XYZ file of N, CA and C in Angstrom:
645
model
N 0.848 -1.198 0.000
C 0.000 0.000 0.000
C 0.882 1.246 0.000
N 0.640 2.162 -0.932
C 1.443 3.374 -1.045
C 1.084 4.374 0.044
N 1.968 5.338 0.262
C 1.723 6.351 1.285
C 0.441 7.144 1.029
N 0.190 7.614 -0.220
C -1.079 8.329 -0.455
C -2.314 7.498 -0.129
N -2.278 6.209 -0.440
C -3.439 5.363 -0.164
C -3.613 5.135 1.332
N -2.488 5.074 2.069
C -2.557 4.945 3.527
C -3.165 6.204 4.138
N -2.747 7.369 3.635
C -3.276 8.648 4.123
C -4.764 8.749 3.840
N -5.167 8.345 2.619
C -6.579 8.427 2.270
C -7.409 7.453 3.091
N -6.870 6.284 3.352
C -7.579 5.313 4.183
C -7.810 5.882 5.578
N -6.798 6.558 6.114
C -6.941 7.199 7.432
C -7.977 8.318 7.377
N -7.933 9.139 6.312
C -8.925 10.206 6.155
C -10.340 9.638 6.150
N -10.523 8.570 5.395
C -11.839 7.934 5.322
C -12.312 7.479 6.695
N -11.415 6.843 7.434
C -11.789 6.299 8.741
C -12.150 7.403 9.721
N -11.406 8.503 9.700
C -11.699 9.620 10.603
C -13.033 10.267 10.237
N -13.242 10.526 8.950
C -14.494 11.145 8.497
C -15.679 10.243 8.823
N -15.558 8.966 8.555
C -16.638 8.017 8.855
C -16.977 8.008 10.345
N -15.934 7.918 11.167
C -16.146 7.838 12.616
C -16.785 9.113 13.159
N -16.338 10.262 12.673
C -16.866 11.525 13.195
C -18.267 11.812 12.682
N -18.554 11.419 11.450
C -19.918 11.561 10.945
C -20.885 10.717 11.777
N -20.516 9.483 12.010
C -21.375 8.576 12.786
C -21.544 9.079 14.219
N -20.456 9.555 14.810
C -20.494 10.071 16.174
C -21.369 11.318 16.261
N -21.198 12.231 15.300
C -21.999 13.452 15.294
C -23.477 13.135 15.143
N -23.803 12.263 14.203
C -25.203 11.910 13.954
C -25.859 11.369 15.219
N -25.133 10.529 15.928
C -25.660 9.964 17.171
C -25.796 11.037 18.247
N -24.761 11.860 18.408
C -24.745 12.858 19.477
C -25.797 13.947 19.275
N -25.925 14.460 18.062
C -26.869 15.558 17.824
C -28.312 15.067 17.971
N -28.571 13.834 17.556
C -29.926 13.316 17.672
C -30.254 12.866 19.091
N -29.244 12.487 19.846
C -29.468 12.237 21.270
C -29.810 13.542 21.968
N -29.155 14.631 21.547
C -29.460 15.948 22.102
C -30.901 16.345 21.785
N -31.363 16.051 20.574
C -32.751 16.344 20.202
C -33.711 15.567 21.106
N -33.410 14.296 21.350
C -34.245 13.465 22.219
C -34.289 14.025 23.641
N -33.133 14.444 24.148
C -33.073 15.012 25.493
C -33.846 16.327 25.565
N -33.745 17.137 24.512
C -34.481 18.400 24.475
C -35.993 18.146 24.455
N -36.417 17.095 23.788
C -37.836 16.770 23.768
C -38.336 16.378 25.157
N -37.496 15.745 25.946
C -37.888 15.395 27.310
C -38.110 16.646 28.162
N -37.326 17.680 27.877
C -37.420 18.914 28.666
C -38.408 19.932 28.093
N -38.560 19.951 26.754
C -39.346 21.011 26.124
C -40.523 20.511 25.286
N -40.672 19.202 25.178
C -41.774 18.672 24.390
C -41.378 18.374 22.956
N -42.368 18.106 22.145
C -42.193 17.705 20.753
C -41.308 18.691 19.986
N -40.317 18.171 19.280
C -39.404 19.016 18.508
C -40.123 19.842 17.458
N -41.260 19.359 16.963
C -42.004 20.126 15.966
C -42.539 21.418 16.554
N -42.621 21.488 17.880
C -43.114 22.693 18.560
C -41.983 23.677 18.817
N -40.845 23.174 19.336
C -39.779 24.116 19.683
C -38.784 24.402 18.556
N -38.884 23.649 17.472
C -38.037 23.978 16.315
C -38.435 25.339 15.748
N -37.447 26.132 15.379
C -37.685 27.412 14.716
C -36.628 27.627 13.637
N -37.022 28.222 12.542
C -36.095 28.555 11.460
C -35.648 29.997 11.668
N -34.459 30.172 12.221
C -34.038 31.478 12.721
C -32.787 32.009 12.026
N -32.614 33.308 12.107
C -31.469 33.979 11.489
C -30.285 34.033 12.443
N -29.119 34.193 11.858
C -27.895 34.326 12.642
C -27.669 35.748 13.107
N -26.419 36.058 13.394
C -26.081 37.362 13.969
C -26.254 38.503 12.972
N -26.618 39.658 13.503
C -26.694 40.876 12.703
C -25.333 41.570 12.729
N -25.088 42.401 11.720
C -23.826 43.122 11.611
C -24.075 44.616 11.764
N -23.109 45.315 12.344
C -23.237 46.766 12.478
C -22.821 47.453 11.182
N -22.809 48.765 11.191
C -22.494 49.533 9.993
C -21.105 49.301 9.458
N -20.207 48.805 10.297
C -18.840 48.536 9.873
C -18.606 47.058 9.564
N -19.687 46.287 9.587
C -19.566 44.881 9.241
C -19.153 43.970 10.375
N -19.217 44.482 11.599
C -18.856 43.668 12.757
C -20.095 42.997 13.345
N -19.904 41.783 13.867
C -21.016 41.057 14.473
C -21.507 41.785 15.723
N -22.819 41.976 15.821
C -23.417 42.594 16.997
C -23.625 41.511 18.055
N -22.922 41.643 19.153
C -22.956 40.648 20.223
C -24.390 40.411 20.713
N -24.768 39.141 20.806
C -26.079 38.795 21.330
C -27.231 38.924 20.346
N -26.931 39.195 19.079
C -28.000 39.425 18.099
C -28.419 38.162 17.349
N -27.705 37.065 17.555
C -27.998 35.843 16.809
C -29.136 35.051 17.455
N -30.293 35.029 16.804
C -31.406 34.218 17.270
C -31.075 32.734 17.144
N -30.323 32.390 16.103
C -29.919 30.999 15.891
C -29.063 30.498 17.049
N -28.139 31.343 17.502
C -27.266 30.945 18.607
C -28.051 30.781 19.903
N -28.950 31.709 20.183
C -29.754 31.618 21.407
C -30.588 30.343 21.397
N -31.165 30.000 20.241
C -31.962 28.786 20.107
C -31.103 27.540 20.325
N -29.941 27.505 19.688
C -29.067 26.337 19.812
C -28.576 26.171 21.247
N -28.211 27.276 21.877
C -27.732 27.210 23.268
C -28.816 26.698 24.215
N -30.049 27.043 23.942
C -31.138 26.623 24.821
C -31.518 25.160 24.611
N -31.699 24.759 23.360
C -32.301 23.459 23.093
C -31.310 22.314 22.866
N -30.111 22.594 22.369
C -29.216 21.499 21.999
C -27.871 21.506 22.717
N -27.294 22.681 22.908
C -25.959 22.769 23.507
C -25.835 22.110 24.883
N -26.850 22.200 25.751
C -26.706 21.600 27.085
C -26.469 20.092 27.078
N -26.783 19.441 25.975
C -26.702 17.986 25.917
C -25.536 17.490 25.063
N -24.616 18.403 24.694
C -23.499 18.029 23.825
C -22.174 18.523 24.401
N -21.076 17.895 23.983
C -19.734 18.301 24.411
C -19.206 19.351 23.445
N -19.385 20.602 23.830
C -19.057 21.738 22.968
C -17.930 22.553 23.591
N -16.980 22.949 22.765
C -15.868 23.764 23.261
C -16.077 25.254 23.022
N -16.813 25.594 21.953
C -17.006 27.016 21.641
C -18.178 27.178 20.678
N -18.896 28.294 20.836
C -19.940 28.686 19.892
C -19.669 30.129 19.493
N -19.685 30.398 18.197
C -19.419 31.764 17.737
C -20.204 32.059 16.467
N -20.183 33.315 16.082
C -20.768 33.735 14.817
C -19.649 34.217 13.910
N -19.688 33.812 12.654
C -18.666 34.233 11.707
C -18.894 35.690 11.307
N -18.003 36.200 10.485
C -18.091 37.592 10.044
C -19.294 37.850 9.153
N -19.984 36.790 8.735
C -21.195 36.964 7.932
C -22.447 36.606 8.718
N -22.308 36.371 10.034
C -23.449 36.090 10.876
C -23.809 34.631 10.994
N -23.056 33.755 10.327
C -23.325 32.321 10.363
C -22.912 31.740 11.714
N -23.759 30.862 12.267
C -23.490 30.215 13.543
C -22.525 29.048 13.355
N -21.485 28.982 14.201
C -20.515 27.882 14.154
C -20.373 27.284 15.545
N -20.501 25.964 15.628
C -20.399 25.239 16.890
C -19.206 24.289 16.804
N -18.314 24.369 17.783
C -17.113 23.541 17.782
C -17.236 22.440 18.841
N -16.873 21.217 18.452
C -16.974 20.081 19.354
C -15.603 19.641 19.872
N -15.627 18.868 20.946
C -14.392 18.494 21.637
C -13.456 17.639 20.794
N -13.971 16.922 19.804
C -13.107 16.055 18.987
C -12.488 16.779 17.803
N -12.685 18.102 17.706
C -12.105 18.882 16.616
C -13.037 19.117 15.452
N -14.210 18.527 15.490
C -15.174 18.728 14.419
C -16.007 19.977 14.693
N -16.843 20.346 13.727
C -17.646 21.562 13.873
C -18.943 21.439 13.091
N -19.912 22.238 13.485
C -21.215 22.319 12.827
C -21.515 23.783 12.588
N -22.090 24.082 11.420
C -22.473 25.473 11.185
C -23.702 25.546 10.298
N -24.430 26.630 10.465
C -25.557 26.860 9.581
C -25.014 27.187 8.190
N -25.662 26.635 7.196
C -25.195 26.862 5.823
C -25.356 28.323 5.420
N -26.429 28.943 5.916
C -26.693 30.343 5.594
C -26.837 31.131 6.885
N -26.785 32.438 6.763
C -26.930 33.284 7.934
C -28.364 33.584 8.298
N -29.313 33.061 7.525
C -30.722 33.407 7.768
C -31.576 32.190 8.065
N -30.962 31.067 8.470
C -31.751 29.864 8.652
C -31.078 28.854 9.572
N -31.894 28.146 10.365
C -31.405 27.007 11.151
C -31.950 25.708 10.569
N -32.261 25.738 9.309
C -32.783 24.570 8.606
C -31.658 23.763 7.960
N -30.760 24.450 7.296
C -29.669 23.809 6.558
C -28.359 23.922 7.330
N -27.677 22.782 7.484
C -26.450 22.728 8.277
C -25.351 21.994 7.518
N -24.103 22.320 7.855
C -22.951 21.576 7.350
C -22.135 21.081 8.531
N -21.756 19.812 8.483
C -20.885 19.234 9.496
C -19.485 19.122 8.924
N -18.497 19.526 9.723
C -17.096 19.478 9.324
C -16.356 18.499 10.234
N -15.875 17.376 9.725
C -15.141 16.421 10.558
C -13.850 16.989 11.138
N -13.355 18.072 10.536
C -12.129 18.695 11.012
C -12.249 20.206 11.044
N -11.164 20.880 10.750
C -11.070 22.328 10.845
C -11.947 23.021 9.802
N -12.956 23.737 10.268
C -13.911 24.368 9.360
C -13.244 25.428 8.485
N -12.335 26.202 9.043
C -11.685 27.262 8.263
C -10.729 26.683 7.224
N -10.070 25.596 7.566
C -9.202 24.911 6.603
C -10.027 24.367 5.449
N -11.176 23.806 5.764
C -12.054 23.256 4.735
C -12.530 24.343 3.771
N -12.931 25.477 4.318
C -13.450 26.557 3.485
C -12.352 27.386 2.832
N -11.127 27.216 3.319
C -9.967 27.874 2.720
C -10.133 29.381 2.611
N -10.651 29.966 3.685
C -10.753 31.419 3.752
C -11.876 32.017 2.939
N -12.716 31.189 2.329
C -13.806 31.718 1.519
C -14.971 32.154 2.398
N -15.850 32.927 1.832
C -16.978 33.511 2.552
C -17.775 32.450 3.311
N -17.943 32.653 4.597
C -18.616 31.668 5.430
C -20.109 31.574 5.156
N -20.691 32.557 4.518
C -22.131 32.495 4.286
C -22.495 31.450 3.234
N -21.561 31.113 2.386
C -21.828 30.136 1.334
C -20.655 29.172 1.219
N -20.869 27.928 1.613
C -19.807 26.939 1.511
C -19.389 26.803 0.057
N -18.090 26.833 -0.185
C -17.596 26.645 -1.543
C -18.065 25.286 -2.057
N -18.594 25.262 -3.249
C -19.164 24.041 -3.791
C -18.152 22.897 -3.801
N -16.882 23.208 -4.056
C -15.894 22.139 -4.141
C -15.476 21.589 -2.782
N -16.037 22.124 -1.694
C -15.781 21.578 -0.360
C -16.834 20.560 0.056
N -18.032 20.681 -0.512
C -19.153 19.816 -0.125
C -18.887 18.381 -0.581
N -19.093 17.454 0.345
C -18.855 16.046 0.041
C -17.418 15.633 0.226
N -16.559 16.605 0.495
C -15.141 16.321 0.725
C -14.772 16.565 2.185
N -14.998 17.775 2.658
C -14.715 18.103 4.061
C -15.889 18.814 4.725
N -16.958 19.035 3.980
C -18.191 19.628 4.504
C -19.348 18.726 4.104
N -20.170 18.318 5.090
C -21.192 17.315 4.844
C -22.572 17.835 5.255
N -23.468 18.018 4.285
C -24.768 18.648 4.536
C -25.738 17.801 5.361
N -26.422 18.483 6.282
C -27.504 17.908 7.078
C -28.689 18.866 7.034
N -29.834 18.363 7.458
C -31.020 19.199 7.544
C -31.767 18.904 8.828
N -32.298 19.941 9.456
C -33.177 19.771 10.612
C -34.403 20.615 10.352
N -35.464 19.949 9.925
C -36.688 20.657 9.550
C -37.876 19.747 9.829
N -38.148 19.489 11.118
C -39.104 18.455 11.491
C -40.575 18.834 11.383
N -40.878 20.104 11.207
C -42.263 20.554 11.362
C -43.083 20.611 10.081
N -42.436 20.487 8.930
C -43.165 20.640 7.665
C -43.445 19.271 7.046
N -44.720 18.955 6.901
C -45.142 17.668 6.354
C -45.576 17.860 4.904
N -44.626 17.659 3.977
C -44.923 17.772 2.557
C -44.110 16.730 1.806
N -44.445 16.503 0.558
C -43.783 15.461 -0.224
C -42.275 15.696 -0.319
N -41.867 16.939 -0.541
C -40.443 17.215 -0.698
C -39.662 17.057 0.606
N -40.363 17.195 1.736
C -39.692 17.090 3.039
C -39.998 15.753 3.735
N -40.405 14.758 2.964
C -40.783 13.459 3.519
C -39.712 12.877 4.437
N -38.461 12.970 4.041
C -37.383 12.331 4.793
C -36.862 13.195 5.949
N -37.533 14.328 6.195
C -37.142 15.197 7.298
C -38.280 15.471 8.280
N -39.502 15.243 7.843
C -40.638 15.512 8.723
C -40.593 14.615 9.963
N -40.725 15.256 11.123
C -40.732 14.570 12.415
C -39.436 13.806 12.692
N -38.351 14.245 12.055
C -37.033 13.632 12.248
C -36.116 14.608 12.981
N -34.968 14.097 13.415
C -33.948 14.949 13.991
C -33.046 15.485 12.892
N -31.749 15.585 13.182
C -30.784 15.998 12.169
C -30.536 14.813 11.241
N -30.844 14.991 9.968
C -30.664 13.932 8.983
C -29.808 14.435 7.821
N -29.032 13.547 7.199
C -28.352 13.942 5.970
C -29.351 14.537 4.987
N -28.939 15.539 4.272
C -29.819 16.288 3.366
C -30.497 15.349 2.369
N -31.838 15.304 2.427
C -32.615 14.465 1.509
C -33.827 15.209 0.965
N -33.766 16.528 0.993
C -34.870 17.330 0.460
C -35.142 16.930 -0.991
N -36.400 16.672 -1.291
C -36.852 16.376 -2.647
C -36.292 15.066 -3.203
N -35.776 14.202 -2.339
C -35.226 12.921 -2.786
C -36.358 11.956 -3.128
N -36.182 11.179 -4.183
C -37.220 10.242 -4.618
C -37.049 8.842 -4.041
N -36.057 8.645 -3.175
C -35.855 7.352 -2.539
C -34.910 6.430 -3.281
N -34.413 6.848 -4.436
C -33.511 6.022 -5.234
C -32.049 6.317 -4.902
N -31.259 5.278 -4.663
C -29.828 5.455 -4.421
C -29.167 6.100 -5.630
N -29.598 5.726 -6.814
C -29.037 6.280 -8.050
C -29.212 7.797 -8.083
N -30.346 8.284 -7.582
C -30.607 9.724 -7.557
C -29.621 10.457 -6.649
N -29.217 9.814 -5.562
C -28.258 10.447 -4.651
C -26.964 10.795 -5.366
N -26.618 10.000 -6.366
C -25.410 10.259 -7.144
C -25.661 11.190 -8.329
N -26.768 11.018 -9.012
C -26.928 11.615 -10.339
C -27.853 12.820 -10.426
N -28.594 13.122 -9.368
C -29.526 14.252 -9.446
C -28.812 15.527 -9.876
N -29.439 16.259 -10.798
C -28.799 17.440 -11.362
C -28.636 18.596 -10.398
N -29.521 18.683 -9.383
C -29.453 19.787 -8.423
C -28.658 19.444 -7.171
N -28.876 18.242 -6.625
C -28.318 17.898 -5.323
C -27.433 16.656 -5.335
N -27.315 15.987 -6.466
C -26.562 14.742 -6.550
C -25.094 14.893 -6.180
N -24.539 13.820 -5.635
C -23.136 13.823 -5.222
C -22.266 13.502 -6.432
N -22.006 14.531 -7.218
C -21.216 14.372 -8.441
C -20.523 15.691 -8.763
N -19.683 15.680 -9.757
C -18.871 16.862 -10.068
C -19.451 17.725 -11.174
N -20.707 17.499 -11.544
C -21.301 18.326 -12.590
C -21.459 19.764 -12.112
N -21.416 20.683 -13.045
C -21.429 22.110 -12.712
C -22.703 22.539 -12.013
N -23.828 21.846 -12.274
C -25.096 22.281 -11.729
C -25.434 21.745 -10.357
N -24.681 20.773 -9.864
C -25.042 20.134 -8.601
C -24.342 20.763 -7.405
N -25.116 20.898 -6.306
C -24.547 21.407 -5.055
C -24.110 20.275 -4.120
N -24.201 19.019 -4.587
C -23.661 17.856 -3.862
C -24.314 17.612 -2.499
N -25.508 18.112 -2.299
C -26.146 18.017 -0.995
C -26.399 16.578 -0.548
N -26.527 15.661 -1.502
C -26.851 14.280 -1.155
C -25.641 13.435 -0.751
N -24.456 14.020 -0.730
C -23.252 13.232 -0.438
C -23.314 12.557 0.936
N -23.779 13.277 1.947
C -23.847 12.701 3.293
C -24.787 11.507 3.321
N -25.889 11.595 2.598
C -26.873 10.515 2.575
C -26.280 9.240 1.998
N -25.416 9.372 1.008
C -24.763 8.198 0.423
C -23.948 7.453 1.471
N -23.213 8.203 2.272
C -22.393 7.584 3.321
C -23.285 6.951 4.383
N -24.350 7.639 4.763
C -25.286 7.080 5.747
C -25.896 5.780 5.244
N -26.333 5.768 3.985
C -26.982 4.590 3.422
C -26.033 3.389 3.346
N -24.741 3.653 3.417
C -23.743 2.587 3.379
C -23.229 2.274 4.787
N -24.079 2.503 5.793
C -23.695 2.196 7.166
C -22.622 3.115 7.722
N -22.641 4.376 7.282
C -21.640 5.366 7.674
C -20.231 4.951 7.253
N -20.157 4.265 6.123
C -18.888 3.924 5.503
C -18.852 4.539 4.102
N -17.727 5.103 3.727
C -17.604 5.700 2.400
C -17.514 4.581 1.374
N -18.483 4.491 0.463
C -18.483 3.377 -0.497
C -17.366 3.510 -1.534
N -17.041 2.399 -2.146
C -15.955 2.393 -3.137
C -16.270 3.269 -4.334
N -17.553 3.433 -4.647
C -17.930 4.268 -5.792
C -18.211 5.718 -5.408
N -17.840 6.099 -4.184
C -18.000 7.502 -3.768
C -17.117 8.377 -4.664
N -17.643 9.485 -5.201
C -16.933 10.215 -6.258
C -15.795 11.140 -5.799
N -15.646 11.349 -4.484
C -14.642 12.311 -4.031
C -13.729 11.723 -2.973
N -12.543 12.314 -2.861
C -11.635 11.982 -1.755
C -11.970 12.894 -0.581
N -12.228 12.299 0.553
C -12.616 13.096 1.720
C -11.385 13.495 2.544
N -11.572 14.535 3.346
C -10.497 15.006 4.223
C -11.123 15.629 5.460
N -10.281 16.017 6.404
C -10.781 16.633 7.628
C -9.775 17.645 8.151
């Protein structure tokens, strides 16, 4: 086995382990929050991140997303730091070096999990929009949207944090090939389904996974 293949094998194992650990931990937190606050469909809210002042600085205490996360989920997880980026996006850092952040500054619906250093993954690019070439490699999309019961949200209704499956038709082939969200390198896809592919394979990166992962 060559050195690059050994390194990639290690990358795969770390990403797999941290994805599985995060999925378990965040959903255990949801269960614990339900014991204290009731049905998640009631206390879930789609909230905005931090506001910025006239000079572009984060206004302390202005993030509704952060206040919500601190109340309902943070008490039940091993967290080292919570902050807002320069664009108002919420970022949560975990004890194992991984991180979670809202994909946008105006919603707690769409999330990205980072098995490693979030800033290294984004390579200094704008935090409000994950660079497309990072998704499925070092940034893994999730969704928490339990309150909406519609066909497109079938795989998220009444669920906890799940790999992004919005508008999924239930076909494994679609997870790879969908033009909008499929885990592929086509110019039109945002690769949102990449996390679901790993989940469907028992939290193991399949041999036909299209990207090399890192952390």
